[in-house]
């Protein structure tokens, strides 16, 4: 698996450079640069607009008591799409635009969530038994009173 990531890190910039050359030859240098700058602007707007909307949706899911799994996944994919749009390159922009389509995100969520088990946990702590600690009273335990210790900053 690590080899695929290493190969991807080598091939993706080469493919992006090849796409820059092809697009530059087809439409010219200035329109190509304008498209790259437009991608950066759209990416920053997407991160701002969609990110705030997803945060509000996650907040409403939590207040309703439901797990915000889909909202968290949407937030991650939209954030990743925004970062891909900010990075210069046409292949990354195509992938980012695909991630911004809600149907694609829903399909990705369904295909990935079928392989993941979500376990709910609680944030409460309960002590069982009589509450006494079996470690107290042993010779290796040092039991300090309230006035025998201090907390250093």
C-alpha positions as a LaTeX table, in Angstrom:
\begin{tabular}{lrrr}
\hline
Residue & $x$ (\AA) & $y$ (\AA) & $z$ (\AA) \\
\hline
Unk1 & 0.00 & 0.00 & 0.00 \\
Unk2 & 2.86 & 2.37 & 0.81 \\
Unk3 & 4.27 & 1.82 & $-2.66$ \\
Unk4 & 1.04 & 3.08 & $-4.21$ \\
Unk5 & 1.21 & 6.28 & $-2.16$ \\
Unk6 & 4.84 & 6.82 & $-3.14$ \\
Unk7 & 4.00 & 6.18 & $-6.78$ \\
Unk8 & 1.07 & 8.57 & $-6.54$ \\
Unk9 & 3.26 & 11.30 & $-5.07$ \\
Unk10 & 5.60 & 10.92 & $-8.01$ \\
Unk11 & 3.03 & 10.49 & $-10.79$ \\
Unk12 & 0.47 & 13.11 & $-9.75$ \\
Unk13 & 2.76 & 16.15 & $-10.15$ \\
Unk14 & 3.97 & 14.80 & $-13.48$ \\
Unk15 & 0.40 & 14.35 & $-14.69$ \\
Unk16 & $-0.52$ & 17.84 & $-13.45$ \\
Unk17 & 2.42 & 19.36 & $-15.36$ \\
Unk18 & 1.38 & 17.46 & $-18.48$ \\
Unk19 & $-2.17$ & 18.79 & $-18.08$ \\
Unk20 & $-0.83$ & 22.35 & $-17.70$ \\
Unk21 & 1.06 & 21.93 & $-20.95$ \\
Unk22 & $-1.93$ & 20.45 & $-22.81$ \\
Unk23 & $-4.38$ & 23.07 & $-21.55$ \\
Unk24 & $-1.85$ & 25.85 & $-22.19$ \\
Unk25 & $-1.41$ & 24.69 & $-25.77$ \\
Unk26 & $-5.15$ & 24.43 & $-26.29$ \\
Unk27 & $-6.33$ & 27.75 & $-24.81$ \\
Unk28 & $-3.16$ & 29.77 & $-24.23$ \\
Unk29 & $-1.02$ & 30.75 & $-21.28$ \\
Unk30 & $-3.11$ & 33.61 & $-19.85$ \\
Unk31 & $-6.43$ & 31.71 & $-19.86$ \\
Unk32 & $-4.65$ & 28.76 & $-18.24$ \\
Unk33 & $-3.30$ & 31.00 & $-15.49$ \\
Unk34 & $-6.75$ & 32.55 & $-15.11$ \\
Unk35 & $-8.25$ & 29.09 & $-14.62$ \\
Unk36 & $-5.67$ & 28.28 & $-11.94$ \\
Unk37 & $-6.40$ & 31.55 & $-10.11$ \\
Unk38 & $-10.14$ & 30.94 & $-10.45$ \\
Unk39 & $-9.66$ & 27.51 & $-8.89$ \\
Unk40 & $-7.91$ & 29.07 & $-5.90$ \\
Unk41 & $-10.70$ & 31.63 & $-5.43$ \\
Unk42 & $-13.46$ & 29.05 & $-5.78$ \\
Unk43 & $-11.66$ & 26.73 & $-3.37$ \\
Unk44 & $-11.40$ & 29.37 & $-0.69$ \\
Unk45 & $-15.07$ & 30.31 & $-1.13$ \\
Unk46 & $-16.12$ & 26.66 & $-0.97$ \\
Unk47 & $-14.19$ & 26.15 & 2.23 \\
Unk48 & $-15.86$ & 29.16 & 3.78 \\
Unk49 & $-19.46$ & 28.70 & 2.62 \\
Unk50 & $-19.83$ & 24.94 & 2.70 \\
Unk51 & $-17.78$ & 24.58 & 5.85 \\
Unk52 & $-20.05$ & 26.89 & 7.82 \\
Unk53 & $-23.14$ & 25.08 & 6.52 \\
Unk54 & $-21.77$ & 21.68 & 7.49 \\
Unk55 & $-20.84$ & 22.91 & 10.96 \\
Unk56 & $-24.41$ & 24.14 & 11.47 \\
Unk57 & $-25.77$ & 20.79 & 10.25 \\
Unk58 & $-23.47$ & 18.88 & 12.63 \\
Unk59 & $-24.57$ & 21.12 & 15.51 \\
Unk60 & $-28.24$ & 20.43 & 14.77 \\
Unk61 & $-27.58$ & 16.67 & 14.56 \\
Unk62 & $-25.83$ & 16.66 & 17.93 \\
Unk63 & $-28.58$ & 18.72 & 19.55 \\
Unk64 & $-31.16$ & 16.31 & 18.13 \\
Unk65 & $-29.24$ & 13.39 & 19.64 \\
Unk66 & $-28.29$ & 11.69 & 16.39 \\
Unk67 & $-24.83$ & 10.70 & 15.30 \\
Unk68 & $-23.57$ & 13.22 & 12.75 \\
Unk69 & $-21.70$ & 10.62 & 10.67 \\
Unk70 & $-22.87$ & 11.85 & 7.27 \\
Unk71 & $-22.32$ & 15.49 & 8.29 \\
Unk72 & $-18.80$ & 14.76 & 9.50 \\
Unk73 & $-18.00$ & 12.89 & 6.29 \\
Unk74 & $-19.44$ & 15.76 & 4.23 \\
Unk75 & $-17.34$ & 18.24 & 6.18 \\
Unk76 & $-14.20$ & 16.21 & 5.60 \\
Unk77 & $-14.81$ & 15.70 & 1.89 \\
Unk78 & $-15.78$ & 19.34 & 1.30 \\
Unk79 & $-12.70$ & 20.47 & 3.19 \\
Unk80 & $-10.55$ & 18.11 & 1.16 \\
Unk81 & $-12.22$ & 19.36 & $-2.04$ \\
Unk82 & $-11.51$ & 22.96 & $-1.04$ \\
Unk83 & $-7.86$ & 22.14 & $-0.43$ \\
Unk84 & $-7.66$ & 20.34 & $-3.78$ \\
Unk85 & $-9.18$ & 23.39 & $-5.49$ \\
Unk86 & $-6.64$ & 25.68 & $-3.85$ \\
Unk87 & $-3.74$ & 23.51 & $-5.01$ \\
Unk88 & $-2.74$ & 24.34 & $-8.59$ \\
Unk89 & $-3.63$ & 21.63 & $-11.06$ \\
Unk90 & $-6.45$ & 20.52 & $-13.30$ \\
Unk91 & $-6.62$ & 16.89 & $-12.20$ \\
Unk92 & $-6.94$ & 17.90 & $-8.56$ \\
Unk93 & $-9.63$ & 20.43 & $-9.58$ \\
Unk94 & $-11.61$ & 17.71 & $-11.37$ \\
Unk95 & $-11.43$ & 15.44 & $-8.31$ \\
Unk96 & $-12.43$ & 18.37 & $-6.09$ \\
Unk97 & $-15.42$ & 19.24 & $-8.25$ \\
Unk98 & $-16.53$ & 15.61 & $-8.12$ \\
Unk99 & $-16.27$ & 15.66 & $-4.32$ \\
Unk100 & $-18.48$ & 18.75 & $-4.21$ \\
Unk101 & $-21.38$ & 16.92 & $-5.89$ \\
Unk102 & $-23.72$ & 15.70 & $-3.11$ \\
Unk103 & $-24.58$ & 12.48 & $-4.97$ \\
Unk104 & $-20.89$ & 11.55 & $-5.23$ \\
Unk105 & $-20.35$ & 12.30 & $-1.54$ \\
Unk106 & $-23.40$ & 10.20 & $-0.64$ \\
Unk107 & $-22.16$ & 7.30 & $-2.77$ \\
Unk108 & $-18.71$ & 7.51 & $-1.17$ \\
Unk109 & $-20.24$ & 7.64 & 2.31 \\
Unk110 & $-22.43$ & 4.60 & 1.67 \\
Unk111 & $-19.58$ & 2.57 & 0.18 \\
Unk112 & $-17.17$ & 3.44 & 3.01 \\
Unk113 & $-19.66$ & 3.26 & 5.87 \\
Unk114 & $-20.61$ & $-0.31$ & 4.98 \\
Unk115 & $-17.05$ & $-1.29$ & 5.97 \\
Unk116 & $-16.97$ & 0.68 & 9.24 \\
Unk117 & $-18.64$ & $-0.11$ & 12.55 \\
Unk118 & $-19.65$ & 2.91 & 14.63 \\
Unk119 & $-19.58$ & 2.38 & 18.37 \\
Unk120 & $-21.38$ & 4.82 & 20.63 \\
Unk121 & $-19.72$ & 5.68 & 23.90 \\
Unk122 & $-20.80$ & 7.71 & 26.87 \\
Unk123 & $-18.88$ & 10.37 & 28.68 \\
Unk124 & $-20.02$ & 9.36 & 32.13 \\
Unk125 & $-17.94$ & 7.44 & 34.62 \\
Unk126 & $-19.43$ & 5.03 & 37.09 \\
Unk127 & $-17.71$ & 3.37 & 39.97 \\
Unk128 & $-18.77$ & $-0.13$ & 40.83 \\
Unk129 & $-18.47$ & $-1.67$ & 44.23 \\
Unk130 & $-18.14$ & 0.09 & 47.57 \\
Unk131 & $-15.85$ & 2.81 & 46.24 \\
Unk132 & $-12.77$ & 1.82 & 48.16 \\
Unk133 & $-9.53$ & 1.58 & 46.24 \\
Unk134 & $-7.74$ & $-1.77$ & 46.78 \\
Unk135 & $-4.37$ & $-0.06$ & 46.28 \\
Unk136 & $-4.75$ & 2.05 & 49.42 \\
Unk137 & $-3.13$ & 0.43 & 52.42 \\
Unk138 & $-0.41$ & $-1.37$ & 50.50 \\
Unk139 & 3.19 & $-0.61$ & 51.52 \\
Unk140 & 4.07 & 0.71 & 48.04 \\
Unk141 & 1.22 & 3.25 & 48.12 \\
Unk142 & 1.95 & 6.74 & 49.40 \\
Unk143 & $-1.24$ & 8.30 & 50.75 \\
Unk144 & $-0.96$ & 12.07 & 51.14 \\
Unk145 & $-3.34$ & 14.31 & 52.99 \\
Unk146 & $-4.71$ & 17.56 & 51.53 \\
Unk147 & $-2.02$ & 19.70 & 53.14 \\
Unk148 & 0.90 & 17.36 & 52.30 \\
Unk149 & 1.08 & 17.95 & 48.56 \\
Unk150 & 1.37 & 20.83 & 46.11 \\
Unk151 & 0.89 & 21.21 & 42.37 \\
Unk152 & 3.82 & 22.75 & 40.53 \\
Unk153 & 2.91 & 24.82 & 37.45 \\
\hline
\end{tabular}
